[in-house]
PDB file of C-alpha atoms in Angstrom:
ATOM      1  CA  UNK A  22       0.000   0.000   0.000  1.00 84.00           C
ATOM      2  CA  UNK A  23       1.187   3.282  -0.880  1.00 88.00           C
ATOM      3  CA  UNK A  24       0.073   6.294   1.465  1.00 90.00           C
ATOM      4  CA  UNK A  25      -0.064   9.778   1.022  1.00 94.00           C
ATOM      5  CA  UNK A  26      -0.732  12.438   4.001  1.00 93.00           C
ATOM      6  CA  UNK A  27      -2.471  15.598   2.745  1.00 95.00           C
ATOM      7  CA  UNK A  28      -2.655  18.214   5.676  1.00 94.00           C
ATOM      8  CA  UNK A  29      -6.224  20.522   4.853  1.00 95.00           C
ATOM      9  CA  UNK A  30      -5.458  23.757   3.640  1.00 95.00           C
ATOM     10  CA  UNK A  31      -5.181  27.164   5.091  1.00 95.00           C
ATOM     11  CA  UNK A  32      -8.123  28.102   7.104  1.00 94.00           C
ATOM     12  CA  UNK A  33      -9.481  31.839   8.437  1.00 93.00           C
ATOM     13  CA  UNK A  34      -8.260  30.970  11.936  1.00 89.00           C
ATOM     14  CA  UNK A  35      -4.789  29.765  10.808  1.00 86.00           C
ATOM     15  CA  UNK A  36      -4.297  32.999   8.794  1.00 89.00           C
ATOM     16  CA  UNK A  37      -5.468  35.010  12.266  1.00 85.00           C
ATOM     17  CA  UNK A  38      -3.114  32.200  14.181  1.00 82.00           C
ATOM     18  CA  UNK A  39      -5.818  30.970  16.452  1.00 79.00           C
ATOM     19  CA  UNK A  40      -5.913  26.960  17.540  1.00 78.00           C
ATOM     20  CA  UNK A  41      -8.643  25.061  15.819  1.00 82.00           C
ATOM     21  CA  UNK A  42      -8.454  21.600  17.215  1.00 81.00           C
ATOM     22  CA  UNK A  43     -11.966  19.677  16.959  1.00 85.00           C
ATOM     23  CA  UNK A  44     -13.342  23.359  16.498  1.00 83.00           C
ATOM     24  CA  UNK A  45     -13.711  24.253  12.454  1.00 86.00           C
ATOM     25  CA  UNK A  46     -13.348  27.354  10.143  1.00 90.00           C
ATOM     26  CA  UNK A  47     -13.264  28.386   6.682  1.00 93.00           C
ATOM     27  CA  UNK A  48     -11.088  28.247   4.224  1.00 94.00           C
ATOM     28  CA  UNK A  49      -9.219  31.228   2.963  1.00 96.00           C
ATOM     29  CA  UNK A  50      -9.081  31.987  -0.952  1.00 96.00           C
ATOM     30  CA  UNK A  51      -5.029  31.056  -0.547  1.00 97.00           C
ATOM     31  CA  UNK A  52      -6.857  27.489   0.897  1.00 96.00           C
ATOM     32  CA  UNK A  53      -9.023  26.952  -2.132  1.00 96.00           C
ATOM     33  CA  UNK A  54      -5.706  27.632  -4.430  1.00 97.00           C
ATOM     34  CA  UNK A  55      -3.700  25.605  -2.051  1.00 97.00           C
ATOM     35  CA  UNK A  56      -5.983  22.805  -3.333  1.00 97.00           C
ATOM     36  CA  UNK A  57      -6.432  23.857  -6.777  1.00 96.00           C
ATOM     37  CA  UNK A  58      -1.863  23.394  -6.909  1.00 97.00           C
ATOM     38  CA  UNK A  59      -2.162  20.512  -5.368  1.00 96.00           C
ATOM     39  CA  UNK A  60      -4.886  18.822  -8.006  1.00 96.00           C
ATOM     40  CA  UNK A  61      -3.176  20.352 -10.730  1.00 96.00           C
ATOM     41  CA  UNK A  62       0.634  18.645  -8.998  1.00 96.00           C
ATOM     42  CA  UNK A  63      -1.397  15.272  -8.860  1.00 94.00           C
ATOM     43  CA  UNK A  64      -2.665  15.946 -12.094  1.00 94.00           C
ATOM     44  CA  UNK A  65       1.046  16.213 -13.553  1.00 95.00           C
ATOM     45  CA  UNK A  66       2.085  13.617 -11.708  1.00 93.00           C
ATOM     46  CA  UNK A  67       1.877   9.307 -12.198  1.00 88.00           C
ATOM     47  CA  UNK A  68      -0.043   8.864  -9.033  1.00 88.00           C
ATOM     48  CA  UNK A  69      -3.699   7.622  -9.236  1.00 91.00           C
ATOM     49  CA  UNK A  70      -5.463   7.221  -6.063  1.00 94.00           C
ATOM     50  CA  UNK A  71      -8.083   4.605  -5.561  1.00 95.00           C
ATOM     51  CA  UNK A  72      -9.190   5.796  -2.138  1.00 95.00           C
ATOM     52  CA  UNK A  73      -9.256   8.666  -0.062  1.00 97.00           C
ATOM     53  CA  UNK A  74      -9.877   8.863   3.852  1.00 97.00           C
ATOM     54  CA  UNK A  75     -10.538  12.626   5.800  1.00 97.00           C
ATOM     55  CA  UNK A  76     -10.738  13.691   8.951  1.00 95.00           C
ATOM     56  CA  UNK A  77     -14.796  14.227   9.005  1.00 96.00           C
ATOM     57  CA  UNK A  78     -13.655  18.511  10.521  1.00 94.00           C
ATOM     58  CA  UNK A  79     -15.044  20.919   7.796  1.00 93.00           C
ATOM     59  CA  UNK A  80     -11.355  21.616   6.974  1.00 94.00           C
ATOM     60  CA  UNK A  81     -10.059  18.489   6.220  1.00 95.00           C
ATOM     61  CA  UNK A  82     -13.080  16.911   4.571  1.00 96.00           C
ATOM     62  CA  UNK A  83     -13.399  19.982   1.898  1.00 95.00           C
ATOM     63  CA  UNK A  84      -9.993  18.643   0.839  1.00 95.00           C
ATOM     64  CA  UNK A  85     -10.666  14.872   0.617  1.00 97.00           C
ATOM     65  CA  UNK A  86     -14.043  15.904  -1.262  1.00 97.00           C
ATOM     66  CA  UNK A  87     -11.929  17.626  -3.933  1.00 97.00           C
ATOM     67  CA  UNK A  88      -9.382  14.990  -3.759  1.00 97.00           C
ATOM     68  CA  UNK A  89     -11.914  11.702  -4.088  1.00 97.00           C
ATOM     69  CA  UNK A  90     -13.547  14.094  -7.303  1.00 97.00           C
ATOM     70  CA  UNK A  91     -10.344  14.679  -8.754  1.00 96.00           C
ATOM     71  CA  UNK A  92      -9.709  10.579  -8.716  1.00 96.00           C
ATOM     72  CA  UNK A  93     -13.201   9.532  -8.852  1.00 97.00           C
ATOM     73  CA  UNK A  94     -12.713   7.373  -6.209  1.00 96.00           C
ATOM     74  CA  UNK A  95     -14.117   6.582  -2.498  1.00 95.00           C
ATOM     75  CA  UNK A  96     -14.114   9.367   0.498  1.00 97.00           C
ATOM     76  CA  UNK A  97     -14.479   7.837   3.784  1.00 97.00           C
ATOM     77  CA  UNK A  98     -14.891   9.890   6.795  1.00 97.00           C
ATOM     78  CA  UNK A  99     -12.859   8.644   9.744  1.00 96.00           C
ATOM     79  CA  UNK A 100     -12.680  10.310  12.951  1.00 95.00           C
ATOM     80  CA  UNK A 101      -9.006   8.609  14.217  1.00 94.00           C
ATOM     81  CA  UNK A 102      -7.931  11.483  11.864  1.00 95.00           C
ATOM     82  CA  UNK A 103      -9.267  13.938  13.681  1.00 93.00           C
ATOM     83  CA  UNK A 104      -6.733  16.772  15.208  1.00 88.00           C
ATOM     84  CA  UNK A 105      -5.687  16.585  18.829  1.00 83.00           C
ATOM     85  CA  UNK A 106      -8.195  17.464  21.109  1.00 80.00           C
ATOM     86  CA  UNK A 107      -6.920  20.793  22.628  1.00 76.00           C
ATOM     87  CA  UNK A 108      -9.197  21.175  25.546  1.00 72.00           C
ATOM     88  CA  UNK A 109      -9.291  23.783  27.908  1.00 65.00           C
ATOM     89  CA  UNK A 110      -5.637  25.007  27.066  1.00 62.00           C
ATOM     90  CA  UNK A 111      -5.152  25.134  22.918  1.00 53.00           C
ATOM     91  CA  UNK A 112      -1.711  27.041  23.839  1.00 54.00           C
ATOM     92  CA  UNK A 113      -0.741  23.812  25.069  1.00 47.00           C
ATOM     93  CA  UNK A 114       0.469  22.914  21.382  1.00 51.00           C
ATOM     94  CA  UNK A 115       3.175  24.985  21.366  1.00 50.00           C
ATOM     95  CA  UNK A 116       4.612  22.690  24.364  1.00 56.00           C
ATOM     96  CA  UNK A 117       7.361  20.778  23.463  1.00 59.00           C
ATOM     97  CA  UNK A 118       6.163  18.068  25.324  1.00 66.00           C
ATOM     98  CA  UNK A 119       4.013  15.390  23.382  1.00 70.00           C
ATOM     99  CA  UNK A 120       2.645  13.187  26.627  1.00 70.00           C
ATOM    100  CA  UNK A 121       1.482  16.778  27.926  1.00 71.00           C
ATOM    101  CA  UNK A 122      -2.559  16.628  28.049  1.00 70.00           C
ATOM    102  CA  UNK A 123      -4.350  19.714  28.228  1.00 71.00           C
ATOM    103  CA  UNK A 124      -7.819  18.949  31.029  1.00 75.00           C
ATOM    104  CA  UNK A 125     -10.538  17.855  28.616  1.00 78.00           C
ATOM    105  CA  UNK A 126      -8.322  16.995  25.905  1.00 77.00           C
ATOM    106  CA  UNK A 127      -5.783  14.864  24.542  1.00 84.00           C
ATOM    107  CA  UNK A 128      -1.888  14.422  24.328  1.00 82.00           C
ATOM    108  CA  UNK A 129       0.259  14.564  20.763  1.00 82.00           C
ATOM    109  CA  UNK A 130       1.462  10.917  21.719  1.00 87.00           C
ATOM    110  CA  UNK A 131      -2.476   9.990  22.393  1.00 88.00           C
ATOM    111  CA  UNK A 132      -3.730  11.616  18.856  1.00 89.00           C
ATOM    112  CA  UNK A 133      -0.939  10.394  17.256  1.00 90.00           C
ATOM    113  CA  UNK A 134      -1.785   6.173  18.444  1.00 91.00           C
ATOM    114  CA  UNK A 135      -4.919   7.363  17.244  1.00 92.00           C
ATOM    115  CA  UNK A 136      -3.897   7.956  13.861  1.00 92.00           C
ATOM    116  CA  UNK A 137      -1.008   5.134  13.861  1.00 92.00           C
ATOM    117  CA  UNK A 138      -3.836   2.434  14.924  1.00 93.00           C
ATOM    118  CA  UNK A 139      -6.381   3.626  11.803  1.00 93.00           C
ATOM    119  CA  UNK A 140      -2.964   3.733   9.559  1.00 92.00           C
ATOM    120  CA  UNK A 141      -1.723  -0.439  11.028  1.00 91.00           C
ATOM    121  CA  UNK A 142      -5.659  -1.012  10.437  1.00 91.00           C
ATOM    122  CA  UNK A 143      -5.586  -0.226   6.591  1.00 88.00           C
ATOM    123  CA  UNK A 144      -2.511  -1.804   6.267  1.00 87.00           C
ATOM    124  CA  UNK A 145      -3.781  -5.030   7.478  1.00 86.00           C
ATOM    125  CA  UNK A 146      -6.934  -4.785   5.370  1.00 86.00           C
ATOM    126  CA  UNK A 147      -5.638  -2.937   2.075  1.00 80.00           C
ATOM    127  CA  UNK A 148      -3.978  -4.128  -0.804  1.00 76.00           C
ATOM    128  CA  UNK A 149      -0.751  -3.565  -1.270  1.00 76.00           C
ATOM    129  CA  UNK A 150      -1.220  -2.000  -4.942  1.00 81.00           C
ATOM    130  CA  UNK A 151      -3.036   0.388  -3.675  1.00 86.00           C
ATOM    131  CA  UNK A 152      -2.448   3.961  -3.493  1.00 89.00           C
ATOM    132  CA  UNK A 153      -4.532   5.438  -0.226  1.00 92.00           C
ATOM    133  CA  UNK A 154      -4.719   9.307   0.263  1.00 92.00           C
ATOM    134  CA  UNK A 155      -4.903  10.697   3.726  1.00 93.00           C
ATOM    135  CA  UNK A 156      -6.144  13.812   4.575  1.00 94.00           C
ATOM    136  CA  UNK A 157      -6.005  15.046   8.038  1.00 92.00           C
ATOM    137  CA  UNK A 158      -4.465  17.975  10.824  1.00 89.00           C
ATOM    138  CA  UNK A 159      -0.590  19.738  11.149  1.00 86.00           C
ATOM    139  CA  UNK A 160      -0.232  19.196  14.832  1.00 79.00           C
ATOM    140  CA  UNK A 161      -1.545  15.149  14.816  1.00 88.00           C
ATOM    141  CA  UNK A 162       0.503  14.496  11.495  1.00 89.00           C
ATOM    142  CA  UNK A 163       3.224  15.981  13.085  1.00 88.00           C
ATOM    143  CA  UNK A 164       3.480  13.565  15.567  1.00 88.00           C
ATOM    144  CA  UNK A 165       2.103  10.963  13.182  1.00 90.00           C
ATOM    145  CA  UNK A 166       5.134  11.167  10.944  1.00 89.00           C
ATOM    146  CA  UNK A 167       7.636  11.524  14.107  1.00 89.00           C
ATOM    147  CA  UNK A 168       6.528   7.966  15.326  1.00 90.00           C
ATOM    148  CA  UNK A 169       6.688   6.789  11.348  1.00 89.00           C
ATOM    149  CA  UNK A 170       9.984   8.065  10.978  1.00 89.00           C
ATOM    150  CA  UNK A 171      12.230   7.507  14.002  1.00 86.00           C
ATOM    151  CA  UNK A 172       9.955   5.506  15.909  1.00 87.00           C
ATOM    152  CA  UNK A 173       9.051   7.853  18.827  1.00 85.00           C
ATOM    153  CA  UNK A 174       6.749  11.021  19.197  1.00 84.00           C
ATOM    154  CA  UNK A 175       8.800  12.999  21.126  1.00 80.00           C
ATOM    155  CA  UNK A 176      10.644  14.349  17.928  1.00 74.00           C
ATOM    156  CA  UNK A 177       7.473  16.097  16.795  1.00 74.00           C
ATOM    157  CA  UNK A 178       8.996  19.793  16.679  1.00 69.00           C
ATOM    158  CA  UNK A 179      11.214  18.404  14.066  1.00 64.00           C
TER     159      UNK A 179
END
């Protein structure tokens, strides 16, 4: 199986720089272009995509919509790709500490087993031809690709 991870494009609250988490806003005109380059990359490219999986946040999902058109394949929505939940203390991202869980939230190293159990999951019941697009959140990929890369969370920042 070949995987791709698509973070959703710029949103109204990342341009102001506030913390989204499970909470949703729009997409800027730069965000609709942001997905407009990255069809027309795709399009220029060899890769075909049979199916695409989004977080089900407004954000995300716009993006796997457009993707699943662009491929005319499957969208499924699946909440494991859902960002960290930031509870009471959304600053708490900028922590450099991934097991750090904000009261009525989640950790980084919690959202990203999350997203690592949906990811073994698909593995296990994909076929290995297949090319699988992802679309999800920056801070939970973040930590996502730390743990696919070296094996370990804690390297997020990086």
């Amino acid at each position: 199986m070949k995987l791709i991870l698509v973070r959703h494009a710029e949103t109204e609250w990342n341009l102001e720089g506030i913390i989204q988490g499970h909470s949703d806003s729009s997409l800027t005109c730069r965000g609709l272009r942001e997905i407009s380059v990255l069809l027309a990359a795709f399009s220029a490219s060899e890769y075909q995509i049979e199916r695409v999986y989004a977080s089900p946040l407004g954000r995300a999902w716009q993006m796997g919509q457009s993707l699943a058109e662009h491929f005319h394949c499957s969208l499924t929505a699946e909440p494991a790709l859902k960002e960290q939940a930031f509870g009471q203390f959304a600053n708490a991202l900028f922590r450099l500490d991934a097991e750090y869980c904000p009261p009525g939230g989640e950790s980084l190293a919690h959202a990203s087993q999350r997203v690592m159990r949906f990811l073994q999951n698909l593995e296990d019941t994909s076929s290995h031809q297949q090319t699988i697009c992802i679309v999800s959140h920056g801070h939970v990929s973040q930590g996502t690709l730390a743990i696919l890369k070296e094996g370990t969370v804690n390297s997020f920042p990086r």
